[in-house]
Tab-separated table of C-alpha atoms and ligand atoms in Angstrom:
chain	number	residue	atom	x	y	z
D	1	MET	CA	-21.649	-9.022	-2.753
D	2	GLU	CA	-22.461	-7.057	0.367
D	3	ILE	CA	-22.807	-3.276	0.727
D	4	VAL	CA	-21.505	-2.010	4.059
D	5	SER	CA	-22.797	1.471	4.905
D	6	ASN	CA	-20.687	3.790	7.044
D	7	PRO	CA	-18.363	0.908	7.932
D	8	THR	CA	-17.087	0.605	11.507
D	9	HIS	CA	-13.414	0.008	12.187
D	10	GLY	CA	-14.184	-3.691	12.613
D	11	GLN	CA	-15.972	-3.809	9.248
D	12	ILE	CA	-13.043	-2.026	7.574
D	13	LYS	CA	-10.726	-4.666	9.081
D	14	ASN	CA	-12.941	-7.370	7.593
D	15	ALA	CA	-12.783	-5.639	4.228
D	16	ALA	CA	-8.973	-5.559	4.439
D	17	LYS	CA	-9.047	-9.289	5.185
D	18	ALA	CA	-11.313	-9.859	2.173
D	19	LEU	CA	-8.759	-8.042	-0.022
D	20	LYS	CA	-5.946	-10.147	1.443
D	21	ASP	CA	-7.983	-13.257	0.640
D	22	GLY	CA	-8.181	-12.202	-3.014
D	23	HIS	CA	-11.671	-10.674	-3.109
D	24	LEU	CA	-12.598	-7.300	-4.571
D	25	VAL	CA	-13.595	-4.357	-2.363
D	26	ALA	CA	-15.075	-1.191	-3.855
D	27	PHE	CA	-14.361	1.777	-1.592
D	28	PRO	CA	-14.912	5.534	-1.468
D	29	THR	CA	-12.105	7.970	-2.148
D	30	GLU	CA	-12.290	11.754	-2.188
D	31	THR	CA	-12.226	11.697	-6.023
D	32	VAL	CA	-14.445	8.787	-7.121
D	33	TYR	CA	-15.133	5.240	-5.879
D	34	GLY	CA	-12.411	2.678	-6.642
D	35	LEU	CA	-12.661	-1.061	-7.301
D	36	GLY	CA	-9.870	-2.467	-5.141
D	37	ALA	CA	-7.776	-5.632	-5.248
D	38	ASP	CA	-4.496	-6.761	-3.671
D	39	ALA	CA	-1.947	-5.201	-6.039
D	40	THR	CA	0.418	-8.181	-5.629
D	41	ASN	CA	-2.225	-10.811	-6.406
D	42	ALA	CA	-2.351	-11.421	-10.178
D	43	LYS	CA	-5.563	-13.402	-9.975
D	44	ALA	CA	-7.428	-10.780	-7.928
D	45	VAL	CA	-6.166	-8.027	-10.234
D	46	SER	CA	-7.320	-9.958	-13.298
D	47	ARG	CA	-10.830	-9.921	-11.829
D	48	ILE	CA	-10.744	-6.101	-11.845
D	49	TYR	CA	-10.209	-6.256	-15.608
D	50	SER	CA	-12.964	-8.773	-16.201
D	51	VAL	CA	-15.504	-7.028	-13.931
D	52	LYS	CA	-14.798	-3.675	-15.619
D	53	GLY	CA	-14.461	-5.116	-19.122
D	54	ARG	CA	-11.202	-3.190	-19.364
D	55	PRO	CA	-8.422	-3.951	-21.878
D	56	ILE	CA	-5.528	-5.683	-20.141
D	57	ASP	CA	-2.891	-3.158	-21.262
D	58	HIS	CA	-4.442	-0.261	-19.336
D	59	PRO	CA	-2.382	0.281	-16.168
D	60	LEU	CA	-3.865	0.520	-12.668
D	61	ILE	CA	-3.104	2.999	-9.891
D	62	VAL	CA	-1.765	1.453	-6.686
D	63	HIS	CA	-3.108	3.089	-3.519
D	64	ILE	CA	-0.752	3.282	-0.549
D	65	SER	CA	-1.158	4.688	2.968
D	66	SER	CA	1.703	7.180	2.972
D	67	ILE	CA	4.828	8.441	1.288
D	68	ASN	CA	6.762	5.835	3.323
D	69	GLN	CA	5.458	3.101	0.996
D	70	LEU	CA	6.598	4.917	-2.144
D	71	ASP	CA	9.941	3.207	-2.636
D	72	LYS	CA	8.395	-0.243	-2.343
D	73	TRP	CA	6.678	0.341	-5.691
D	74	ALA	CA	8.901	2.907	-7.400
D	75	SER	CA	12.606	3.362	-8.053
D	76	ASP	CA	14.858	6.290	-9.069
D	77	ILE	CA	12.311	8.693	-7.573
D	78	PRO	CA	13.232	12.305	-8.465
D	79	ASP	CA	13.461	14.818	-5.612
D	80	TYR	CA	10.663	16.926	-7.096
D	81	ALA	CA	8.309	13.906	-6.917
D	82	ILE	CA	9.083	13.506	-3.215
D	83	SER	CA	8.339	17.204	-2.705
D	84	LEU	CA	5.022	16.910	-4.557
D	85	ALA	CA	4.075	13.855	-2.518
D	86	LYS	CA	4.916	15.630	0.747
D	87	GLU	CA	2.870	18.652	-0.281
D	88	PHE	CA	-0.215	17.068	-1.853
D	89	TRP	CA	-0.628	13.602	-0.250
D	90	PRO	CA	-2.996	12.457	1.002
D	91	GLY	CA	-4.905	14.008	-1.871
D	92	PRO	CA	-6.284	13.833	-5.420
D	93	MET	CA	-2.904	13.329	-7.114
D	94	THR	CA	-1.382	10.248	-8.762
D	95	LEU	CA	2.357	10.198	-9.453
D	96	ILE	CA	3.765	8.194	-12.356
D	97	LEU	CA	7.219	6.899	-11.440
D	98	LYS	CA	9.707	4.334	-12.665
D	99	ARG	CA	8.487	1.008	-11.315
D	100	SER	CA	10.296	-1.238	-8.817
D	101	GLU	CA	10.436	-5.019	-9.183
D	102	LEU	CA	7.324	-5.333	-7.056
D	103	ALA	CA	5.251	-3.562	-9.723
D	104	GLN	CA	4.658	-6.274	-12.248
D	105	ASP	CA	3.235	-6.223	-15.759
D	106	PHE	CA	-0.229	-7.196	-14.543
D	107	ILE	CA	-0.459	-3.862	-12.666
D	108	THR	CA	1.352	-1.597	-15.112
D	109	GLY	CA	-0.120	-2.997	-18.318
D	110	GLY	CA	3.431	-3.943	-19.319
D	111	GLN	CA	4.771	-0.390	-18.944
D	112	HIS	CA	7.903	0.338	-16.956
D	113	ASN	CA	6.165	3.020	-14.938
D	114	ILE	CA	3.770	2.772	-12.006
D	115	GLY	CA	0.976	5.087	-10.858
D	116	LEU	CA	0.809	5.671	-7.078
D	117	ARG	CA	-1.619	7.605	-4.911
D	118	VAL	CA	-2.411	8.240	-1.235
D	119	PRO	CA	-6.139	9.075	-1.174
D	120	ASN	CA	-7.572	11.592	1.272
D	121	GLN	CA	-10.666	9.824	2.536
D	122	PRO	CA	-10.891	8.332	6.038
D	123	ILE	CA	-12.426	4.985	4.995
D	124	ALA	CA	-9.942	4.565	2.148
D	125	LEU	CA	-6.964	5.399	4.357
D	126	SER	CA	-8.146	3.134	7.136
D	127	LEU	CA	-8.711	0.289	4.641
D	128	ILE	CA	-5.212	0.671	3.186
D	129	ARG	CA	-3.638	0.844	6.670
D	130	GLU	CA	-5.491	-2.273	7.864
D	131	PHE	CA	-4.510	-4.031	4.649
D	132	GLU	CA	-0.870	-3.112	5.252
D	133	LEU	CA	-1.105	-4.393	8.850
D	134	LEU	CA	-2.080	-7.765	7.358
D	135	GLY	CA	1.082	-7.704	5.239
D	136	GLY	CA	-0.504	-6.080	2.174
D	137	LEU	CA	1.649	-3.726	0.118
D	138	GLY	CA	-0.888	-1.703	-1.837
D	139	ILE	CA	-4.411	-1.717	-3.252
D	140	ALA	CA	-4.822	-1.543	-7.024
D	141	ALA	CA	-7.974	0.430	-7.786
D	142	PRO	CA	-9.380	1.895	-10.985
D	143	SER	CA	-12.622	3.838	-10.893
D	144	ALA	CA	-15.434	1.374	-10.084
D	145	ASN	CA	-17.301	1.647	-13.397
D	146	LYS	CA	-17.540	-0.366	-16.592
D	147	PHE	CA	-14.765	0.505	-19.045
D	148	GLY	CA	-15.631	3.741	-20.850
D	149	ALA	CA	-18.538	4.640	-18.548
D	150	VAL	CA	-18.960	7.492	-16.085
D	151	SER	CA	-17.033	7.093	-12.815
D	152	PRO	CA	-19.158	6.452	-9.713
D	153	THR	CA	-19.203	8.973	-6.881
D	154	THR	CA	-21.666	7.072	-4.678
D	155	ALA	CA	-21.915	3.457	-3.503
D	156	GLY	CA	-25.312	3.218	-5.222
D	157	ALA	CA	-23.703	4.087	-8.553
D	158	VAL	CA	-21.079	1.357	-7.986
D	159	GLU	CA	-23.824	-1.152	-7.321
D	160	GLU	CA	-25.726	-0.112	-10.456
D	161	GLU	CA	-22.593	-0.384	-12.595
D	162	LEU	CA	-20.916	-3.467	-11.235
D	163	GLY	CA	-23.260	-5.157	-8.753
D	164	SER	CA	-24.216	-7.986	-11.084
D	165	PHE	CA	-20.556	-8.692	-11.943
D	166	LEU	CA	-19.312	-8.975	-8.353
D	167	GLU	CA	-19.067	-12.240	-6.418
D	168	LEU	CA	-20.596	-13.261	-3.107
D	169	GLU	CA	-17.589	-12.352	-0.967
D	170	ASP	CA	-16.780	-9.054	-2.713
D	171	LEU	CA	-17.755	-5.891	-0.835
D	172	ILE	CA	-18.846	-2.325	-1.489
D	173	LEU	CA	-17.981	0.123	1.312
D	174	ASP	CA	-20.432	3.023	1.372
D	175	GLY	CA	-18.903	6.264	2.621
D	176	GLY	CA	-21.332	8.719	1.036
D	177	SER	CA	-20.652	11.000	-1.913
D	178	SER	CA	-17.081	11.618	-3.068
D	179	GLU	CA	-16.004	15.129	-2.210
D	180	VAL	CA	-13.983	16.160	-5.271
D	181	GLY	CA	-16.099	14.272	-7.784
D	182	VAL	CA	-13.566	13.904	-10.625
D	183	GLU	CA	-10.590	11.543	-10.785
D	184	SER	CA	-7.146	12.433	-9.440
D	185	SER	CA	-4.625	14.520	-11.341
D	186	ILE	CA	-2.033	12.267	-12.956
D	187	ILE	CA	1.467	13.724	-12.932
D	188	ASP	CA	4.245	12.097	-14.924
D	189	CYS	CA	7.409	12.191	-12.815
D	190	THR	CA	9.633	10.144	-15.106
D	191	MET	CA	11.313	13.136	-16.778
D	192	SER	CA	13.433	16.017	-15.483
D	193	LYS	CA	10.288	18.120	-14.974
D	194	PRO	CA	6.772	16.944	-14.099
D	195	SER	CA	3.962	17.045	-16.649
D	196	ILE	CA	0.247	16.675	-16.083
D	197	LEU	CA	-1.284	13.770	-18.007
D	198	ARG	CA	-4.787	14.096	-16.555
D	199	PRO	CA	-6.028	17.266	-14.837
D	200	GLY	CA	-7.736	16.820	-11.471
D	201	GLY	CA	-8.097	18.176	-7.962
D	202	VAL	CA	-4.417	19.073	-7.629
D	203	THR	CA	-4.439	21.664	-10.376
D	204	LEU	CA	-1.804	22.931	-12.782
D	205	GLU	CA	-1.792	26.252	-10.937
D	206	MET	CA	-1.256	24.547	-7.570
D	207	VAL	CA	1.698	22.530	-8.876
D	208	GLU	CA	3.273	25.491	-10.702
D	209	GLU	CA	2.872	27.712	-7.664
D	210	PHE	CA	4.420	25.082	-5.396
D	211	MET	CA	7.311	24.176	-7.733
D	212	LYS	CA	7.910	27.714	-9.023
D	213	VAL	CA	8.132	26.415	-12.610
D	214	LYS	CA	5.992	26.411	-15.726
D	215	LEU	CA	4.853	22.908	-16.566
D	216	HIS	CA	4.255	20.960	-19.734
D	217	THR	CA	0.510	20.612	-19.922
D	218	LYS	CA	0.039	18.563	-23.059
D	219	LEU	CA	1.216	15.027	-23.338
D	220	SER	CA	3.994	15.454	-25.879
D	221	LEU	CA	5.128	11.860	-25.937
D	222	ASN	CA	2.687	9.113	-26.658
D	223	THR	CA	4.680	6.420	-24.948
D	224	ILE	CA	2.583	6.506	-21.804
D	225	LYS	CA	-0.925	5.284	-22.140
D	226	THR	CA	-3.650	6.616	-19.919
D	227	SER	CA	-7.005	5.045	-20.514
D	228	GLY	CA	-8.734	8.412	-20.318
D	229	GLN	CA	-7.094	9.216	-23.637
D	230	SER	CA	-8.989	6.737	-25.740
D	231	HIS	CA	-12.260	7.658	-27.430
D	232	ASN	CA	-15.589	7.289	-25.710
D	233	HIS	CA	-14.621	7.813	-22.154
D	234	TYR	CA	-16.646	8.967	-19.190
D	235	THR	CA	-19.741	8.465	-21.354
D	236	PRO	CA	-23.300	8.029	-20.113
D	237	LYS	CA	-25.884	6.360	-22.381
D	238	ALA	CA	-27.332	9.757	-23.310
D	239	ARG	CA	-25.562	11.872	-25.919
D	240	VAL	CA	-23.660	14.659	-24.166
D	241	ILE	CA	-23.596	17.872	-26.209
D	242	LEU	CA	-21.579	20.841	-25.014
D	243	ASN	CA	-22.329	24.555	-24.936
D	244	LEU	CA	-25.773	24.527	-26.511
D	245	LEU	CA	-29.035	25.262	-24.723
D	246	SER	CA	-31.313	22.276	-24.318
D	247	GLU	CA	-34.563	21.647	-26.182
D	248	PRO	CA	-37.769	20.474	-24.467
D	249	GLY	CA	-37.319	16.944	-23.097
D	250	GLU	CA	-33.529	17.152	-23.029
D	251	GLY	CA	-31.356	17.184	-19.927
D	252	PHE	CA	-29.565	20.389	-18.913
D	253	ILE	CA	-26.484	20.937	-16.754
D	254	ALA	CA	-25.085	24.417	-16.124
D	255	MET	CA	-24.075	26.772	-13.353
D	256	ALA	CA	-27.016	27.903	-11.221
D	257	SER	CA	-26.831	31.413	-12.723
D	258	ILE	CA	-27.931	30.025	-16.127
D	259	PRO	CA	-31.708	29.486	-16.230
D	260	THR	CA	-33.234	26.210	-17.406
D	261	PRO	CA	-34.534	26.415	-20.998
D	262	LYS	CA	-38.294	25.855	-21.137
D	263	GLY	CA	-39.350	22.213	-21.008
D	264	SER	CA	-35.850	20.876	-20.248
D	265	VAL	CA	-34.942	18.559	-17.397
D	266	ARG	CA	-32.517	20.320	-15.072
D	267	LEU	CA	-29.978	17.759	-13.825
D	268	SER	CA	-27.670	20.002	-11.833
D	269	SER	CA	-27.384	23.685	-10.801
D	270	PRO	CA	-24.016	24.073	-9.069
D	271	LYS	CA	-23.302	27.393	-7.396
D	272	ASN	CA	-19.535	27.190	-7.826
D	273	ILE	CA	-16.836	25.181	-9.620
D	274	ALA	CA	-16.235	22.766	-6.738
D	275	GLU	CA	-19.956	21.901	-6.705
D	276	PHE	CA	-19.915	21.496	-10.487
D	277	ALA	CA	-17.125	18.901	-10.260
D	278	GLN	CA	-18.598	17.185	-7.216
D	279	GLY	CA	-21.976	16.578	-8.844
D	280	ILE	CA	-21.180	16.176	-12.542
D	281	TYR	CA	-21.035	12.373	-12.744
D	282	GLU	CA	-24.137	11.850	-10.634
D	283	ALA	CA	-25.968	14.417	-12.797
D	284	LEU	CA	-25.027	12.495	-15.970
D	285	ARG	CA	-26.144	9.250	-14.313
D	286	ASN	CA	-29.440	10.856	-13.334
D	287	GLY	CA	-29.965	11.709	-16.990
D	288	ASP	CA	-29.597	8.002	-17.794
D	289	ARG	CA	-31.868	7.010	-14.909
D	290	LYS	CA	-34.513	9.290	-16.445
D	291	ASN	CA	-33.881	7.702	-19.872
D	292	LEU	CA	-33.020	11.024	-21.478
D	293	SER	CA	-31.475	10.678	-24.906
D	294	VAL	CA	-29.636	14.027	-24.918
D	295	ILE	CA	-27.926	15.986	-22.142
D	296	LYS	CA	-26.733	19.501	-22.920
D	297	VAL	CA	-23.969	20.899	-20.726
D	298	ILE	CA	-22.796	24.507	-20.562
D	299	LEU	CA	-19.122	24.247	-19.588
D	300	PRO	CA	-18.006	26.462	-16.709
D	301	GLU	CA	-15.275	29.022	-17.309
D	302	GLY	CA	-12.054	29.643	-15.429
D	303	ILE	CA	-8.893	27.862	-14.376
D	304	GLY	CA	-8.012	25.297	-11.711
D	305	LEU	CA	-10.557	22.509	-11.366
D	306	VAL	CA	-12.297	23.784	-14.523
D	307	ASP	CA	-9.502	22.054	-16.514
D	308	ALA	CA	-10.548	18.674	-15.117
D	309	ILE	CA	-14.260	19.329	-15.724
D	310	LYS	CA	-13.625	20.371	-19.341
D	311	ASP	CA	-11.280	17.434	-19.941
D	312	ARG	CA	-13.840	14.859	-18.792
D	313	LEU	CA	-16.826	16.490	-20.484
D	314	ASN	CA	-14.977	16.897	-23.774
D	315	LYS	CA	-14.197	13.185	-23.642
D	316	SER	CA	-17.742	12.251	-22.683
D	317	SER	CA	-19.324	14.353	-25.389
D	318	TRP	CA	-20.899	12.849	-28.465
D	319	LYS	CA	-18.542	12.655	-31.435
D	320	GLY	CA	-21.041	11.360	-34.013
D	321	ASP	CA	-22.255	7.909	-34.925
D	322	THR	CA	-19.209	7.020	-36.967
D	323	ASN	CA	-16.927	6.961	-33.919
L	1	TXA	O1	-8.988	9.379	-8.649
L	1	TXA	C1	-8.519	8.366	-9.141
L	1	TXA	O2	-7.404	8.347	-9.691
L	1	TXA	C2	-9.362	7.086	-9.070
L	1	TXA	C3	-9.466	6.661	-7.597
L	1	TXA	C4	-10.179	5.346	-7.428
L	1	TXA	O3	-8.188	6.625	-7.031
L	1	TXA	N1	-8.793	6.066	-9.872
L	1	TXA	C5	-8.830	6.111	-11.224
L	1	TXA	O4	-8.308	4.993	-11.853
L	1	TXA	O5	-9.302	7.050	-11.836
L	1	TXA	P1	-8.575	4.662	-13.390
L	1	TXA	O6	-7.876	3.358	-13.628
L	1	TXA	O7	-9.997	4.719	-13.680
L	1	TXA	O8	-7.797	5.777	-14.134
L	1	TXA	C6	-6.407	5.824	-13.925
L	1	TXA	C7	-5.699	6.368	-15.103
L	1	TXA	C8	-5.899	5.501	-16.327
L	1	TXA	O9	-6.150	6.362	-17.408
L	1	TXA	C9	-4.585	4.784	-16.442
L	1	TXA	O10	-4.291	4.451	-17.768
L	1	TXA	C10	-3.621	5.795	-15.865
L	1	TXA	O11	-4.318	6.351	-14.802
L	1	TXA	N2	-2.424	5.152	-15.334
L	1	TXA	C11	-2.353	4.282	-14.331
L	1	TXA	N3	-1.097	3.818	-14.195
L	1	TXA	C12	-0.373	4.433	-15.134
L	1	TXA	C13	0.978	4.371	-15.541
L	1	TXA	N4	1.846	3.557	-14.949
L	1	TXA	N5	1.368	5.150	-16.553
L	1	TXA	C14	0.506	5.956	-17.161
L	1	TXA	N6	-0.794	6.052	-16.853
L	1	TXA	C15	-1.219	5.307	-15.860
L	2	MG	MG1	-11.561	5.276	-14.782
């Protein structure tokens, strides 16, 4: 495995060729780093599952370069989904749509829906475009972490997580820190109205404001599986405990306005919500790098991106030894 820092156009072309040849390429997106494979190549996609240690029935998001590729992968696309795509792509939003014949069981985990996203990151977009120029149709990419672990927002974190599981010709493209820092919003567009399955950078308020409707926020039907819904997700090795001040020797994450309790290890002091989201996963990882056994996090308050932060931290928090 090779790490390519600030890849040139030529190096991105080589990475696209590696994908076309069936290798894995981890790449930066504005949300988190993804572990990419040719979404039409069953063998390459199966390596994503084995490298991540991910159960085979958890569907993958296919990354495309623009809305023009949408009907290759999806069918019966509702008008509101087209409007959302036009408004928020490229961006931190994944649409769940009825799948086309191209989207096979090995991508969708056997479901009849497909997740699609156009990321807003220059290296990611250039990689997808070059891949399409080679005849590729889309890049399947989950977050580039071990199943259940914290998503990586730097190339170094990808290497730490997956480096020893990657093969010689696999690549990691290093494009610096991810800007948003939490995974994309997932919006189910298979019903008459959209509903948000996973909150992210395109927030409930943004979608409601744009569509002039009130949305379903809770997943009312359990027919669609999103891996973020199982237990023990987004978890570092340390126990994450929410809304308690830390004791000496414990890690502490809170907005900058909240002082560090005496003797604690401050892992992050964001000045605003965007900074909180951007740095949260790296802060949790730093707690593990320092071998802390407990990290206390004071959740931020508010709406918008706060929903995504709370969602991930609630899932990452310690639920007791019996879990
Ligand atoms: O921001 C992101 O979305 C990142 C970057 C790399 O694009 N990707 C990402 O992928 O977070 P992953 O696999 O770690 O999380 C995607 C979530 C999973 O919970 C998966 O179950 C759900 O999306 N998902 C994917 N396809 C789906 C589908 N057809 N129906 C329902 N859920 C789906
Ligand atoms: Mg993930």
